[in-house]
Amino acid sequence: MKNKNYILVGLQWGDEGKGKIVDMLSRNFDVVARYQGGANAGHTIIIDGKKTVLHLIPSGIFTENIICIIGNGTVIDPDALINEIELLEKDGIKLENRLFISKDAHIILPYHKIIDAINESKSDKIGTTKKGIGPSYYDKYARRGIKFSDFENRTVLKEKISKNLDYLLGIFPDSDELKSLDAQKLYEELSANYAGVEKYFVQTQYMINKLVSEGKNVLLEGAQGALLDVDFGTYPYITSSNPTSGGACTGTGIPPTKINGVIGIVKAYTTRVGEGPFPTELFDETGKKIAEIGVEFGATTGRPRRCGWLDLVALKYAVVINGVTELALTKSDVLDSFEEIKLCTHYELNGEIIDTFPSNPFVLDYVNPVYKSFKGWMTELKGKTAYNDLSENFRGYVEFIENYIGVPVKYVSTGPARSDIIIK
Ligand code: IMP
């Protein structure tokens, strides 16, 4: 995979196991960059039995000498950033001259988290991570957002904080939490935080293009998943950014002409956290068993994840809109002890059979999944090192997915550790 720039995307509702695959692939790359989202992400990496959950810093950070970039398309909570830097430094990971953060990334301020919580206290909640992601992005698009580059003019920065706070108090006049905020204090706290991390901030759009022109390989690490995309996901039950591959260009400044391929990450079953439609969701013992064996609890919020069978209709949709060229199949080992495994191949909608994904959540609520049943492999995948050593039933299951989707499965993850991986 030399001299190539790849985008890595989650193809479901997030939590596909992207962190592990990015960490594993990092050795083939010189640069790993995050392009959207913020600390709502939780990318888990297990090396020599030690588990780390990264929320902002790219999952390539554990590979020596790799440059890690947090791109302009992300939204950054300075507190979360500082916590993560400290956590990594405590583990002996050197970040200076390795971590670079875009001055054009927008800042998540305390009021964004307060508004996220206010919105989530209502009956029509989305089930967000309450990290202030949505409110920060809507300030961005309303053109009143605050970027790290605003530190270049402190007078304007101070005015912006004050104006934004006044504006929000006008919208949420009853919020005691908002009323307790003071613009000057917010400015001072933000400035103090920034002073500690200022050295990491550059115009990463120049940097990433320079690295590409020097022949370096870049891996663009998506967070969340295609079905949470603000444009293509199950709106309004989505995150507020573009996890799909197009977002990698706008979120870093790397042009589409420099992209060589898109790696799609798909879990062998489906999970979702928060509200929103989920056609293959299981409410029975099988769903419970998947959740238990798969330890399906949010890496960021600890919330239990909803579980169900793999939905090929949704997967094919995600593959198409992302231009996926190869797949990584994760967590198949969770299904090792299932006698029957199902794949959803079609939906039944008002008596009609369809194979397209209606992104409208109210339509999706009405579809009935049509399943193809497979005999489980009933043997451990973990520990195997060659694809052909895996059970025939499992290989048949993989082959069906490949044929349905029209994209090859290149990586099979057989367990949580860095080493539990088979390259096909
Ligand atoms: P937000 O991104 O915090 O605004 O949350 C919006 C929706 O995206 C909610 O359903 C969250 O549960 C979901 N979400 C956000 N980040 C992740 C993630 O990293 N994994 C899975 N779901 C996520």
Short mmCIF file of C-alpha atoms and ligand atoms in Angstrom, two decimals:
data_model
loop_
_atom_site.label_atom_id
_atom_site.label_comp_id
_atom_site.label_asym_id
_atom_site.label_seq_id
_atom_site.Cartn_x
_atom_site.Cartn_y
_atom_site.Cartn_z
CA MET A 1 0.00 0.00 0.00
CA LYS A 2 2.85 2.42 -0.79
CA ASN A 3 2.30 5.97 -2.04
CA LYS A 4 -1.40 5.77 -1.49
CA ASN A 5 -3.92 7.91 0.28
CA TYR A 6 -6.88 6.05 1.73
CA ILE A 7 -10.05 7.03 3.52
CA LEU A 8 -11.34 4.70 6.23
CA VAL A 9 -15.05 4.91 6.99
CA GLY A 10 -17.52 3.19 9.28
CA LEU A 11 -20.37 1.75 7.23
CA GLN A 12 -23.01 1.42 9.95
CA TRP A 13 -24.10 3.57 12.90
CA GLY A 14 -20.58 3.84 14.31
CA ASP A 15 -18.77 1.47 16.68
CA GLU A 16 -17.64 -0.80 13.84
CA GLY A 17 -14.16 -1.22 15.35
CA LYS A 18 -12.43 1.46 13.31
CA GLY A 19 -9.78 2.25 15.95
CA LYS A 20 -8.30 -1.21 15.83
CA ILE A 21 -8.16 -1.31 12.03
CA VAL A 22 -6.60 2.17 11.82
CA ASP A 23 -4.00 1.13 14.39
CA MET A 24 -3.28 -2.06 12.43
CA LEU A 25 -3.04 -0.28 9.06
CA SER A 26 -0.96 2.60 10.40
CA ARG A 27 2.31 0.84 9.73
CA ASN A 28 1.59 1.26 6.00
CA PHE A 29 1.10 5.02 6.33
CA ASP A 30 3.11 8.09 7.24
CA VAL A 31 0.18 10.24 8.30
CA VAL A 32 -3.17 9.50 9.94
CA ALA A 33 -5.76 12.30 10.04
CA ARG A 34 -9.18 12.70 11.64
CA TYR A 35 -11.56 14.73 9.47
CA GLN A 36 -14.88 15.16 11.31
CA GLY A 37 -16.65 14.73 14.60
CA GLY A 38 -15.04 15.33 17.94
CA ALA A 39 -14.90 13.67 21.31
CA ASN A 40 -18.21 11.93 20.60
CA ALA A 41 -16.03 9.24 19.00
CA GLY A 42 -14.49 6.45 21.05
CA HIS A 43 -11.86 4.51 19.13
CA THR A 44 -10.65 1.55 21.16
CA ILE A 45 -7.18 0.10 20.71
CA ILE A 46 -5.80 -2.87 22.66
CA ILE A 47 -2.03 -3.36 22.56
CA ASP A 48 -0.37 -6.06 24.69
CA GLY A 49 -3.53 -6.30 26.79
CA LYS A 50 -3.63 -2.55 27.51
CA LYS A 51 -6.80 -0.82 26.35
CA THR A 52 -6.86 2.84 25.31
CA VAL A 53 -9.93 4.72 24.10
CA LEU A 54 -9.10 7.68 21.88
CA HIS A 55 -11.72 10.36 21.33
CA LEU A 56 -9.88 13.00 19.30
CA ILE A 57 -6.32 12.01 18.55
CA PRO A 58 -6.01 9.72 15.50
CA SER A 59 -5.68 6.00 16.19
CA GLY A 60 -2.31 5.96 14.39
CA ILE A 61 -0.62 7.61 17.37
CA PHE A 62 0.65 4.26 18.71
CA THR A 63 2.70 3.62 15.59
CA GLU A 64 6.11 5.21 15.99
CA ASN A 65 7.08 8.19 13.85
CA ILE A 66 3.65 8.60 12.32
CA ILE A 67 2.31 12.11 12.00
CA CYS A 68 -1.21 12.53 13.38
CA ILE A 69 -3.45 15.36 12.26
CA ILE A 70 -6.77 16.56 13.63
CA GLY A 71 -8.33 18.28 10.62
CA ASN A 72 -10.39 21.42 10.10
CA GLY A 73 -13.65 19.43 9.84
CA THR A 74 -13.52 18.38 13.48
CA VAL A 75 -14.94 20.21 16.49
CA ILE A 76 -12.66 20.23 19.51
CA ASP A 77 -13.37 20.50 23.20
CA PRO A 78 -10.10 21.86 24.65
CA ASP A 79 -10.68 20.01 27.96
CA ALA A 80 -11.09 16.69 26.15
CA LEU A 81 -8.01 17.41 24.04
CA ILE A 82 -5.86 18.23 27.06
CA ASN A 83 -7.07 15.11 28.91
CA GLU A 84 -6.19 12.93 25.98
CA ILE A 85 -2.76 14.52 25.48
CA GLU A 86 -2.00 13.99 29.17
CA LEU A 87 -3.22 10.39 29.05
CA LEU A 88 -0.95 9.56 26.12
CA GLU A 89 2.04 11.42 27.55
CA LYS A 90 1.64 9.48 30.80
CA ASP A 91 1.95 6.33 28.71
CA GLY A 92 5.21 7.59 27.24
CA ILE A 93 3.79 8.56 23.83
CA LYS A 94 5.64 11.60 22.49
CA LEU A 95 3.37 14.06 20.75
CA GLU A 96 5.59 17.01 19.97
CA ASN A 97 6.31 17.19 16.23
CA ARG A 98 3.91 14.27 15.74
CA LEU A 99 0.54 15.80 16.56
CA PHE A 100 -0.78 18.71 14.51
CA ILE A 101 -4.21 20.27 14.89
CA SER A 102 -6.02 22.53 12.46
CA LYS A 103 -6.37 26.18 13.39
CA ASP A 104 -9.60 26.05 11.38
CA ALA A 105 -11.22 23.45 13.61
CA HIS A 106 -14.10 24.88 15.61
CA ILE A 107 -13.99 25.05 19.39
CA ILE A 108 -16.56 23.39 21.63
CA LEU A 109 -17.25 25.83 24.43
CA PRO A 110 -18.99 25.00 27.73
CA TYR A 111 -22.25 26.52 26.43
CA HIS A 112 -22.35 23.98 23.60
CA LYS A 113 -22.45 21.12 26.09
CA ILE A 114 -25.16 22.88 28.11
CA ILE A 115 -27.35 23.31 25.01
CA ASP A 116 -26.77 19.69 23.98
CA ALA A 117 -28.02 18.62 27.43
CA ILE A 118 -31.04 20.98 27.26
CA ASN A 119 -32.04 19.59 23.84
CA GLU A 120 -31.56 16.05 25.09
CA SER A 121 -33.87 16.65 28.06
CA LYS A 122 -36.80 17.03 25.66
CA SER A 123 -39.14 14.24 24.56
CA ASP A 124 -37.98 14.39 20.92
CA LYS A 125 -34.35 13.79 21.82
CA ILE A 126 -31.76 12.31 19.43
CA GLY A 127 -29.80 10.39 22.05
CA THR A 128 -26.59 12.35 21.50
CA THR A 129 -23.36 11.86 23.40
CA LYS A 130 -23.95 15.30 25.02
CA LYS A 131 -20.42 16.35 24.10
CA GLY A 132 -21.63 19.59 22.49
CA ILE A 133 -21.02 18.33 18.96
CA GLY A 134 -24.29 19.39 17.30
CA PRO A 135 -24.46 22.86 18.93
CA SER A 136 -20.85 23.54 17.91
CA TYR A 137 -21.53 22.55 14.28
CA TYR A 138 -24.65 24.67 14.15
CA ASP A 139 -22.70 27.69 15.32
CA LYS A 140 -20.20 26.86 12.56
CA TYR A 141 -22.87 26.85 9.85
CA ALA A 142 -24.64 29.86 11.36
CA ARG A 143 -21.30 31.68 10.92
CA ARG A 144 -20.90 32.60 14.55
CA GLY A 145 -18.65 29.67 15.48
CA ILE A 146 -15.27 30.18 17.11
CA LYS A 147 -12.19 28.61 15.56
CA PHE A 148 -8.75 28.16 17.05
CA SER A 149 -7.52 30.73 14.50
CA ASP A 150 -9.61 33.30 16.39
CA PHE A 151 -6.77 33.36 18.92
CA GLU A 152 -4.93 35.43 16.32
CA ASN A 153 -7.17 38.37 17.23
CA ARG A 154 -7.96 38.23 20.93
CA THR A 155 -10.15 41.34 20.93
CA VAL A 156 -12.47 39.83 18.32
CA LEU A 157 -12.37 36.48 20.10
CA LYS A 158 -13.51 38.05 23.36
CA GLU A 159 -16.32 39.91 21.58
CA LYS A 160 -17.46 36.73 19.82
CA ILE A 161 -17.71 34.79 23.08
CA SER A 162 -19.69 37.59 24.66
CA LYS A 163 -22.04 37.98 21.66
CA ASN A 164 -22.63 34.22 21.43
CA LEU A 165 -23.43 33.97 25.11
CA ASP A 166 -25.90 36.87 24.89
CA TYR A 167 -27.52 35.28 21.85
CA LEU A 168 -27.94 31.93 23.61
CA LEU A 169 -29.34 33.53 26.75
CA GLY A 170 -31.96 35.07 24.49
CA ILE A 171 -32.93 31.63 23.18
CA PHE A 172 -32.68 29.76 26.47
CA PRO A 173 -33.58 32.45 29.04
CA ASP A 174 -34.51 29.89 31.71
CA SER A 175 -31.24 28.02 31.78
CA ASP A 176 -29.53 28.57 35.13
CA GLU A 177 -26.43 26.87 33.79
CA LEU A 178 -26.16 29.32 30.89
CA LYS A 179 -26.91 32.24 33.21
CA SER A 180 -24.04 31.16 35.47
CA LEU A 181 -21.54 31.57 32.63
CA ASP A 182 -19.49 34.73 32.37
CA ALA A 183 -17.98 35.73 29.01
CA GLN A 184 -14.77 37.15 30.48
CA LYS A 185 -14.24 34.01 32.57
CA LEU A 186 -14.92 31.78 29.55
CA TYR A 187 -12.34 33.74 27.59
CA GLU A 188 -9.77 33.48 30.37
CA GLU A 189 -10.29 29.73 30.84
CA LEU A 190 -10.14 29.10 27.12
CA SER A 191 -6.97 31.18 26.80
CA ALA A 192 -5.31 29.34 29.67
CA ASN A 193 -6.18 25.99 28.08
CA TYR A 194 -4.99 27.13 24.67
CA ALA A 195 -1.64 28.32 26.04
CA GLY A 196 -0.81 24.71 26.96
CA VAL A 197 -1.60 23.28 23.53
CA GLU A 198 -0.89 26.20 21.16
CA LYS A 199 2.24 24.49 19.87
CA TYR A 200 0.13 21.80 18.17
CA PHE A 201 -1.95 24.22 16.06
CA VAL A 202 -1.04 24.90 12.41
CA GLN A 203 -2.79 25.33 9.07
CA THR A 204 -3.04 21.60 8.52
CA GLN A 205 -4.47 22.04 5.01
CA TYR A 206 -1.04 23.27 3.85
CA MET A 207 0.75 20.63 5.84
CA ILE A 208 -1.23 17.65 4.58
CA ASN A 209 -0.85 18.73 0.95
CA LYS A 210 2.89 19.24 1.40
CA LEU A 211 3.20 15.74 2.88
CA VAL A 212 1.23 14.29 -0.04
CA SER A 213 3.42 16.11 -2.57
CA GLU A 214 6.47 14.63 -0.85
CA GLY A 215 5.08 11.16 -1.54
CA LYS A 216 3.87 10.40 1.97
CA ASN A 217 0.91 8.04 2.46
CA VAL A 218 -2.09 9.43 4.27
CA LEU A 219 -4.87 7.50 6.00
CA LEU A 220 -7.98 9.58 6.67
CA GLU A 221 -9.76 8.20 9.72
CA GLY A 222 -13.52 8.63 9.81
CA ALA A 223 -15.43 8.69 13.07
CA GLN A 224 -19.07 7.58 13.64
CA GLY A 225 -20.54 5.92 10.53
CA ALA A 226 -22.22 6.43 7.17
CA LEU A 227 -25.73 5.97 8.56
CA LEU A 228 -25.10 8.81 11.03
CA ASP A 229 -24.04 11.18 8.22
CA VAL A 230 -25.83 14.55 8.29
CA ASP A 231 -26.66 14.24 4.57
CA PHE A 232 -27.04 10.50 3.99
CA GLY A 233 -27.92 9.12 7.41
CA THR A 234 -31.24 8.55 9.12
CA TYR A 235 -31.89 12.29 9.57
CA PRO A 236 -32.61 13.73 12.12
CA TYR A 237 -31.20 10.78 14.08
CA ILE A 238 -27.67 11.49 12.98
CA THR A 239 -24.51 13.23 14.08
CA SER A 240 -23.88 16.74 12.75
CA SER A 241 -20.97 16.05 10.39
CA ASN A 242 -20.09 14.02 7.28
CA PRO A 243 -18.45 10.74 8.31
CA THR A 244 -18.81 9.55 4.69
CA SER A 245 -15.75 9.66 2.45
CA GLY A 246 -16.60 13.05 0.91
CA GLY A 247 -16.14 14.57 4.35
CA ALA A 248 -12.50 13.48 4.36
CA CYS A 249 -11.66 16.03 1.65
CA THR A 250 -13.59 18.97 3.10
CA GLY A 251 -12.45 18.00 6.59
CA THR A 252 -8.71 18.07 5.86
CA GLY A 253 -8.13 19.98 2.62
CA ILE A 254 -6.80 16.91 0.84
CA PRO A 255 -8.25 17.10 -2.70
CA PRO A 256 -10.42 14.25 -4.12
CA THR A 257 -7.85 13.76 -6.92
CA LYS A 258 -5.33 12.52 -4.34
CA ILE A 259 -7.52 9.75 -2.93
CA ASN A 260 -6.66 6.22 -4.06
CA GLY A 261 -9.18 4.10 -2.21
CA VAL A 262 -11.78 3.81 0.52
CA ILE A 263 -11.67 1.12 3.20
CA GLY A 264 -15.09 0.39 4.67
CA ILE A 265 -15.36 -1.06 8.16
CA VAL A 266 -18.35 -3.28 8.85
CA LYS A 267 -19.22 -5.24 11.94
CA ALA A 268 -20.58 -8.78 11.42
CA TYR A 269 -23.81 -7.61 13.06
CA THR A 270 -25.33 -4.18 13.59
CA THR A 271 -25.41 -1.89 16.61
CA ARG A 272 -26.78 1.56 17.23
CA VAL A 273 -26.61 3.91 20.24
CA GLY A 274 -29.21 6.58 20.77
CA GLU A 275 -32.59 7.01 19.11
CA GLY A 276 -33.57 6.36 15.50
CA PRO A 277 -34.73 3.59 13.17
CA PHE A 278 -32.95 0.23 13.08
CA PRO A 279 -34.79 -2.33 10.89
CA THR A 280 -32.84 -5.43 11.97
CA GLU A 281 -32.85 -4.65 15.69
CA LEU A 282 -33.39 -7.72 17.88
CA PHE A 283 -35.44 -7.49 21.04
CA ASP A 284 -35.05 -11.16 21.99
CA GLU A 285 -32.49 -13.45 23.63
CA THR A 286 -30.36 -13.44 20.45
CA GLY A 287 -30.00 -9.65 20.64
CA LYS A 288 -29.09 -9.91 24.31
CA LYS A 289 -26.52 -12.61 23.56
CA ILE A 290 -24.85 -10.46 20.87
CA ALA A 291 -24.71 -7.50 23.28
CA GLU A 292 -23.21 -9.61 26.05
CA ILE A 293 -20.57 -11.41 24.02
CA GLY A 294 -19.78 -8.31 21.97
CA VAL A 295 -19.58 -6.16 25.13
CA GLU A 296 -21.76 -3.64 23.34
CA PHE A 297 -21.55 -0.60 25.55
CA GLY A 298 -20.62 2.86 24.24
CA ALA A 299 -16.87 3.60 24.49
CA THR A 300 -17.65 7.27 25.11
CA THR A 301 -20.87 7.27 27.13
CA GLY A 302 -21.07 3.71 28.49
CA ARG A 303 -24.66 3.44 27.18
CA PRO A 304 -25.84 -0.06 26.15
CA ARG A 305 -25.90 -0.41 22.37
CA ARG A 306 -28.95 -1.74 20.54
CA CYS A 307 -28.04 -4.92 18.63
CA GLY A 308 -29.32 -6.74 15.53
CA TRP A 309 -28.35 -8.73 12.46
CA LEU A 310 -26.17 -7.37 9.68
CA ASP A 311 -28.28 -5.38 7.23
CA LEU A 312 -26.98 -5.78 3.68
CA VAL A 313 -29.49 -3.29 2.25
CA ALA A 314 -28.05 -0.59 4.51
CA LEU A 315 -24.50 -1.82 3.91
CA LYS A 316 -24.83 -1.68 0.14
CA TYR A 317 -26.18 1.87 0.41
CA ALA A 318 -23.18 2.85 2.57
CA VAL A 319 -20.74 1.19 0.15
CA VAL A 320 -22.22 3.09 -2.79
CA ILE A 321 -22.19 6.56 -1.23
CA ASN A 322 -18.67 6.08 0.12
CA GLY A 323 -17.15 4.49 -3.00
CA VAL A 324 -15.77 1.66 -0.86
CA THR A 325 -13.00 -0.33 -2.59
CA GLU A 326 -12.30 -2.90 0.14
CA LEU A 327 -13.96 -4.08 3.32
CA ALA A 328 -12.73 -4.91 6.80
CA LEU A 329 -15.10 -7.25 8.62
CA THR A 330 -14.93 -6.90 12.40
CA LYS A 331 -16.23 -8.76 15.45
CA SER A 332 -17.24 -11.92 13.54
CA ASP A 333 -15.83 -13.85 16.52
CA VAL A 334 -18.77 -12.54 18.59
CA LEU A 335 -20.99 -14.86 16.49
CA ASP A 336 -18.79 -17.96 17.07
CA SER A 337 -21.39 -19.68 19.28
CA PHE A 338 -24.52 -18.91 17.24
CA GLU A 339 -26.14 -21.92 15.58
CA GLU A 340 -28.02 -19.72 13.16
CA ILE A 341 -26.83 -16.42 11.72
CA LYS A 342 -28.98 -14.14 9.61
CA LEU A 343 -28.29 -11.52 6.96
CA CYS A 344 -30.96 -9.05 5.88
CA THR A 345 -31.05 -9.04 2.08
CA HIS A 346 -34.24 -7.05 1.36
CA TYR A 347 -36.95 -5.04 3.03
CA GLU A 348 -40.67 -5.56 2.71
CA LEU A 349 -42.46 -2.20 2.56
CA ASN A 350 -46.25 -2.06 2.18
CA GLY A 351 -46.26 -5.50 0.54
CA GLU A 352 -43.44 -4.68 -1.86
CA ILE A 353 -39.91 -6.11 -1.71
CA ILE A 354 -37.23 -3.44 -1.99
CA ASP A 355 -33.43 -3.49 -1.89
CA THR A 356 -32.78 0.23 -1.45
CA PHE A 357 -32.33 2.03 1.85
CA PRO A 358 -35.02 4.64 2.54
CA SER A 359 -33.13 7.19 4.63
CA ASN A 360 -36.37 8.73 5.90
CA PRO A 361 -36.64 7.41 9.47
CA PHE A 362 -40.43 7.23 9.41
CA VAL A 363 -40.38 4.96 6.34
CA LEU A 364 -37.55 2.90 7.83
CA ASP A 365 -39.67 2.33 10.93
CA TYR A 366 -42.19 0.52 8.75
CA VAL A 367 -39.93 -1.80 6.75
CA ASN A 368 -39.78 -5.48 7.63
CA PRO A 369 -36.38 -7.09 7.10
CA VAL A 370 -36.26 -10.16 4.85
CA TYR A 371 -33.54 -12.53 6.03
CA LYS A 372 -31.33 -15.21 4.56
CA SER A 373 -30.38 -17.75 7.18
CA PHE A 374 -26.89 -19.26 7.52
CA LYS A 375 -25.62 -22.18 9.56
CA GLY A 376 -23.28 -20.82 12.23
CA TRP A 377 -19.61 -21.82 12.19
CA MET A 378 -19.72 -22.89 15.88
CA THR A 379 -15.95 -22.74 16.23
CA GLU A 380 -13.47 -20.16 17.44
CA LEU A 381 -12.15 -17.74 14.82
CA LYS A 382 -9.63 -16.18 17.19
CA GLY A 383 -6.14 -17.61 16.98
CA LYS A 384 -6.34 -18.50 13.30
CA THR A 385 -3.77 -16.79 11.12
CA ALA A 386 -4.72 -17.78 7.56
CA TYR A 387 -8.05 -17.14 5.89
CA ASN A 388 -8.27 -20.66 4.51
CA ASP A 389 -7.94 -22.06 8.03
CA LEU A 390 -11.25 -20.44 8.96
CA SER A 391 -14.35 -22.62 8.95
CA GLU A 392 -16.11 -23.25 5.65
CA ASN A 393 -19.39 -21.92 7.07
CA PHE A 394 -17.71 -18.66 7.96
CA ARG A 395 -16.08 -18.34 4.54
CA GLY A 396 -19.46 -18.99 2.92
CA TYR A 397 -20.96 -16.19 4.98
CA VAL A 398 -18.15 -13.82 3.91
CA GLU A 399 -18.51 -14.84 0.27
CA PHE A 400 -22.23 -14.09 0.35
CA ILE A 401 -21.54 -10.60 1.71
CA GLU A 402 -18.87 -9.97 -0.94
CA ASN A 403 -21.14 -11.08 -3.77
CA TYR A 404 -24.08 -9.07 -2.51
CA ILE A 405 -22.04 -5.90 -2.00
CA GLY A 406 -19.65 -6.35 -4.93
CA VAL A 407 -16.60 -5.39 -2.89
CA PRO A 408 -13.97 -7.80 -1.49
CA VAL A 409 -13.43 -8.36 2.22
CA LYS A 410 -9.71 -7.77 2.66
CA TYR A 411 -9.37 -7.86 6.44
CA VAL A 412 -11.08 -10.13 8.94
CA SER A 413 -10.74 -9.13 12.57
CA THR A 414 -10.95 -12.22 14.78
CA GLY A 415 -10.70 -10.66 18.24
CA PRO A 416 -10.16 -7.36 20.04
CA ALA A 417 -6.35 -7.33 20.17
CA ARG A 418 -4.07 -5.67 17.63
CA SER A 419 -2.78 -9.08 16.57
CA ASP A 420 -6.24 -10.67 16.02
CA ILE A 421 -6.42 -9.95 12.31
CA ILE A 422 -6.32 -11.94 9.08
CA ILE A 423 -5.40 -10.32 5.80
CA LYS A 424 -7.20 -12.14 3.01
P1 IMP B 1 -23.76 13.43 18.70
O1 IMP B 1 -22.74 13.07 17.67
O2 IMP B 1 -23.22 13.43 20.10
O3 IMP B 1 -24.50 14.70 18.36
O4 IMP B 1 -24.88 12.29 18.67
C1 IMP B 1 -25.76 12.08 17.56
C2 IMP B 1 -25.99 10.61 17.33
O5 IMP B 1 -24.78 10.00 16.89
C3 IMP B 1 -26.43 9.82 18.56
O6 IMP B 1 -27.30 8.78 18.15
C4 IMP B 1 -25.14 9.22 19.07
O7 IMP B 1 -25.35 8.05 19.82
C5 IMP B 1 -24.45 8.92 17.74
N1 IMP B 1 -22.99 8.87 17.86
C6 IMP B 1 -22.15 9.92 17.95
N2 IMP B 1 -20.89 9.51 18.00
C7 IMP B 1 -20.91 8.18 17.93
C8 IMP B 1 -19.90 7.17 17.91
O8 IMP B 1 -18.70 7.44 17.93
N3 IMP B 1 -20.34 5.89 17.82
C9 IMP B 1 -21.65 5.58 17.73
N4 IMP B 1 -22.62 6.47 17.73
C10 IMP B 1 -22.26 7.76 17.84
#
